[in-house]
Every structure is written in structure tokens, then in C-alpha cells.
Amino acid sequence: MNLTRSAWMAALLTALIAPVATAVAGEQIVPVQNCTWCHGTSAQGYAMAPRLAGQRPAYLETQLNSFREHFRDAPLSKQYMWSATAALGPQAARDLAAYFSTIPPRAANDGNTNLATMGRTIYMNGIPDANIAACYACHGPNAEGIRDIPRLGGLSRFYLKARLEQWGQGYHSVPGSPMPLVARPLASAEIEALASYLSFVK
Amino acid sequence: MSSFGSCLTMIRAAILAAALSMSLPVASRAGELQAKLDYCKTCHGLSGQGYRGYFPMPRLAGQQQEYLENQLRAFVERRRINPIMANVAHALSPSMVSGLSSHFQHLNPKPIGGAPSHSSPAGRQIFNEGLPEANVPACSACHGSDGHGQNEIPRLAGQLYEYMVGQLTGWSKVRGQGTSVDTSAVMAPTAHNMSRSQIEAVAAYVSTLP
């Protein structure tokens, strides 16, 4: 029974993936199938695999390269993304990044609505007395990101929370990132509030 | 003997109390300064060299202490309009302002770079000779031939290209606001008399200066 169900699921997934199995970016045809297993056929992500749709292409590219070089090192990065990017050349990383960035993102909307106002205040103003910087200064007024600074708006609460916690736990993303310093003074209630607010930003 | 012993204990306690009352605030002040420096550097670059976020964050490294102190006060007094920096500066005590400013003045990282280089030779000429026909004095006359500034006149050397362009094109909308006297008035006619391409040329040139 279980086997049959798995077989059905596999067939269904294959059917869903087929139309987007290749991305045409520039003149190269890039296989995106491996990405969609975890990040979803429309690249909107699941709880722990973040949304790639609408993400900044320069950010996606630097992160793919960082996974391949084993610099980005949180547990799930090691478990999934190190092998997923092992054979990915620089041009393929650029093409995948360009492809996913063009898909319109949908907001996760999975935050706690009661915390969203507090989260917005921290996002826009920081908490100067606690040495917490305003996210707005780098990630932009609508959390849309710029260049290799990621879009945060609409990512899932789970993912945002995990990433903000991981900075304080000593994990890395790219060399020279200011985020370990930025996230260090954040208390868990403030992380909850930011993750909740950002999950609703379109 | 026992009274001598208790006397000794009291002296020890007094010394300990005195030591604690002196060393603890000093230690916590140093900790506070370090925490605040880390906070500044989250946006202004880990070496104070500036950073390109959604907005360009200016280089603070090597900046004149008097200029930094004056600008931090200008944000609070709304002489210079910047909502983020108004919040940031509002939380700083006067001694913190001078501690931070002194720290940044003594940093000397390499310029962050990233400016379009083609306009740099034209920028060098404007920097050294001004634009006499447009009533623009040489930048070097006040900011120094090395662009390091002095006192309330800021260092331009190594400043972010985008920040320089943004400041010079928007000078009178951001600086010298309100009715208080503000030294930024000196720059208003000069900024006004420069064209966009002249501003870009000067910004590219100073961004490369060490």
C-alpha cells in the first residue's frame, strides 16, 4: 500500500516537474529538477527549504558557490546543499540563479500576526539602545534586498528564525558577511517578531 | 589580636570595595563602547571602510573626529535629515559620541573601491583646480590635497562613490535643515554649482584616494 502510494507520488512529482525541468537562461539549458525536489516545482519552498522564487540572482549565485566551497555550513546546508552543488559549475550557478529570480514570489504568511507590529518596528528602526541595527538599511524598505543582499520578505517564519539563530551559533554564509555581528544582540523574542513580520511582507 | 584581625578584614573589604567601584564601571564602559562599535560596524563595514547595503553607508575610517561628532549631533538636532541615524544617534551619550568618533578616526583600511574609473582623471582636475567658470573652488583648498580634511571639514579620501554622489546631489535637501547654524552651509553653493557628471567625476576620484 505504502509502496503504491510512493510510486504514485513519484509519478505525480515527475509530471509536475516535467514542464519546468529545464530553465533557459542565456543560451544554456540548466536542469532545475534537482532543486525542485526540495524547493518546490514553483520554487516557493517548503518550511526548511527556502523560497527561491523572486530571490536576488546575485544572492542565489553567491550562496550556491558558497555551498560548493563548503563555506556555508549550517546542518541542513551540509546535509543537502553540499552534495547538491558538488558538480555545479560557475556558469550553471549563474543560470540557475537567473532562472529562479524571475519566478514571482508568494508570501509564506505563516508568522504570528500578534508579533508582526513589533517585528516591523525592529525591521525599520532597530533597537538603538540594545545595539540592534535596522534591517531596513541593508535589506530595503520592503525587504526586497538588493544585489547580493537577499530578499527577506515572504520567506517562511521557520526559515527566517533558523537563519537568525544560526548566526549567533557560529555558522557561516559568505566571507565578510556582517550578519554574525548584526544578529548577535537579538533576543529570541526579537527573532520571533522579525520572522513573523517578514513572513507577511509581499 | 582579634581587633587587629577584624581591622585588617575591614581594610581589605574597604580596598576591595574601592577597587570594585573603580574597576567595574571602567570595565563595563569599555564593554559598552565595544558593543556600540560592533553595532556601528554592522552597517559601516567591519573595518569602518563603508558598506553597500540598500543604501550606501559612508566610510567612517580615518574620518575627522570633530566632523563625526558634529554629524552625530546634527542627526539628533535634525540639522541633517536621516531617520535611521537620528534613532541611532539619539541613543548615544556625549562620552560615547567622542569615544566612537576617536576610534573611527584612527582606523585606516584600504578604500572599498567599486567606482567607475573612467571619470577619475576629470575628477582629479576638479578636485585640484575647481571649476572657475562655474564658481566651484578646488576641493583640495579645504579638504586638503590628500583629501583627509581637518576638524569639522570631512575626509573625502576613500569615501564610497555612491555615498558621495548622493550627498552632493542632495546636499541642500538633507543638510543644514532647520534654523540652527550648521557648517554644512559652506558647501551648499558648491554642491549646487556642480553638474551631475562633474559630481560623479569627483566622487570617483576621491573614492580611490588612500
JSON list of C-alpha atoms in Angstrom, two decimals, chain A residues 125 128-129 131-133 136-141 144-147 149 176-178 181-182 184, chain B residues 32 35-39 41-43 46 51-55 57 83-84 87-91:
[
{"chain": "A", "resi": 125, "resn": "ASN", "atom": "CA", "xyz": [14.26, 51.25, 13.35]},
{"chain": "A", "resi": 128, "resn": "PRO", "atom": "CA", "xyz": [19.47, 51.50, 19.17]},
{"chain": "A", "resi": 129, "resn": "ASP", "atom": "CA", "xyz": [19.67, 51.14, 22.96]},
{"chain": "A", "resi": 131, "resn": "ASN", "atom": "CA", "xyz": [22.74, 47.88, 19.63]},
{"chain": "A", "resi": 132, "resn": "ILE", "atom": "CA", "xyz": [20.33, 46.18, 17.22]},
{"chain": "A", "resi": 133, "resn": "ALA", "atom": "CA", "xyz": [20.70, 47.64, 13.73]},
{"chain": "A", "resi": 136, "resn": "TYR", "atom": "CA", "xyz": [15.89, 48.30, 6.54]},
{"chain": "A", "resi": 137, "resn": "ALA", "atom": "CA", "xyz": [19.29, 49.95, 5.93]},
{"chain": "A", "resi": 138, "resn": "CYS", "atom": "CA", "xyz": [20.60, 46.93, 4.02]},
{"chain": "A", "resi": 139, "resn": "HIS", "atom": "CA", "xyz": [17.55, 44.87, 3.03]},
{"chain": "A", "resi": 140, "resn": "GLY", "atom": "CA", "xyz": [15.46, 47.81, 1.84]},
{"chain": "A", "resi": 141, "resn": "PRO", "atom": "CA", "xyz": [12.10, 49.38, 2.74]},
{"chain": "A", "resi": 144, "resn": "GLU", "atom": "CA", "xyz": [13.23, 43.17, -1.22]},
{"chain": "A", "resi": 145, "resn": "GLY", "atom": "CA", "xyz": [17.04, 43.04, -0.94]},
{"chain": "A", "resi": 146, "resn": "ILE", "atom": "CA", "xyz": [19.49, 44.37, -3.49]},
{"chain": "A", "resi": 147, "resn": "ARG", "atom": "CA", "xyz": [22.48, 42.90, -5.37]},
{"chain": "A", "resi": 149, "resn": "ILE", "atom": "CA", "xyz": [21.76, 41.15, -0.17]},
{"chain": "A", "resi": 176, "resn": "GLY", "atom": "CA", "xyz": [32.89, 39.11, 5.23]},
{"chain": "A", "resi": 177, "resn": "SER", "atom": "CA", "xyz": [29.15, 38.97, 5.93]},
{"chain": "A", "resi": 178, "resn": "PRO", "atom": "CA", "xyz": [28.16, 41.46, 8.63]},
{"chain": "A", "resi": 181, "resn": "LEU", "atom": "CA", "xyz": [27.61, 40.84, 14.19]},
{"chain": "A", "resi": 182, "resn": "VAL", "atom": "CA", "xyz": [24.11, 42.03, 13.28]},
{"chain": "A", "resi": 184, "resn": "ARG", "atom": "CA", "xyz": [24.38, 38.65, 17.95]},
{"chain": "B", "resi": 32, "resn": "GLU", "atom": "CA", "xyz": [29.65, 49.24, 26.18]},
{"chain": "B", "resi": 35, "resn": "ALA", "atom": "CA", "xyz": [29.34, 46.68, 21.77]},
{"chain": "B", "resi": 36, "resn": "LYS", "atom": "CA", "xyz": [28.45, 50.05, 20.26]},
{"chain": "B", "resi": 37, "resn": "LEU", "atom": "CA", "xyz": [31.43, 49.89, 17.86]},
{"chain": "B", "resi": 38, "resn": "ASP", "atom": "CA", "xyz": [30.28, 46.45, 16.70]},
{"chain": "B", "resi": 39, "resn": "TYR", "atom": "CA", "xyz": [26.83, 47.95, 16.16]},
{"chain": "B", "resi": 41, "resn": "LYS", "atom": "CA", "xyz": [30.31, 48.36, 12.02]},
{"chain": "B", "resi": 42, "resn": "THR", "atom": "CA", "xyz": [27.32, 46.17, 11.17]},
{"chain": "B", "resi": 43, "resn": "CYS", "atom": "CA", "xyz": [26.34, 48.90, 8.72]},
{"chain": "B", "resi": 46, "resn": "LEU", "atom": "CA", "xyz": [33.66, 45.62, 9.64]},
{"chain": "B", "resi": 51, "resn": "TYR", "atom": "CA", "xyz": [29.36, 49.24, 3.03]},
{"chain": "B", "resi": 52, "resn": "ARG", "atom": "CA", "xyz": [26.91, 48.97, 0.19]},
{"chain": "B", "resi": 53, "resn": "GLY", "atom": "CA", "xyz": [23.58, 47.98, 1.72]},
{"chain": "B", "resi": 54, "resn": "TYR", "atom": "CA", "xyz": [20.24, 49.02, 0.26]},
{"chain": "B", "resi": 55, "resn": "PHE", "atom": "CA", "xyz": [21.67, 52.48, 0.91]},
{"chain": "B", "resi": 57, "resn": "MET", "atom": "CA", "xyz": [26.80, 53.55, 4.23]},
{"chain": "B", "resi": 83, "resn": "PRO", "atom": "CA", "xyz": [15.64, 58.76, 10.05]},
{"chain": "B", "resi": 84, "resn": "ILE", "atom": "CA", "xyz": [17.90, 55.77, 10.76]},
{"chain": "B", "resi": 87, "resn": "ASN", "atom": "CA", "xyz": [17.44, 56.96, 16.04]},
{"chain": "B", "resi": 88, "resn": "VAL", "atom": "CA", "xyz": [20.99, 55.68, 16.27]},
{"chain": "B", "resi": 89, "resn": "ALA", "atom": "CA", "xyz": [22.49, 58.97, 17.44]},
{"chain": "B", "resi": 90, "resn": "HIS", "atom": "CA", "xyz": [19.68, 59.65, 19.90]},
{"chain": "B", "resi": 91, "resn": "ALA", "atom": "CA", "xyz": [20.79, 56.66, 21.98]}
]
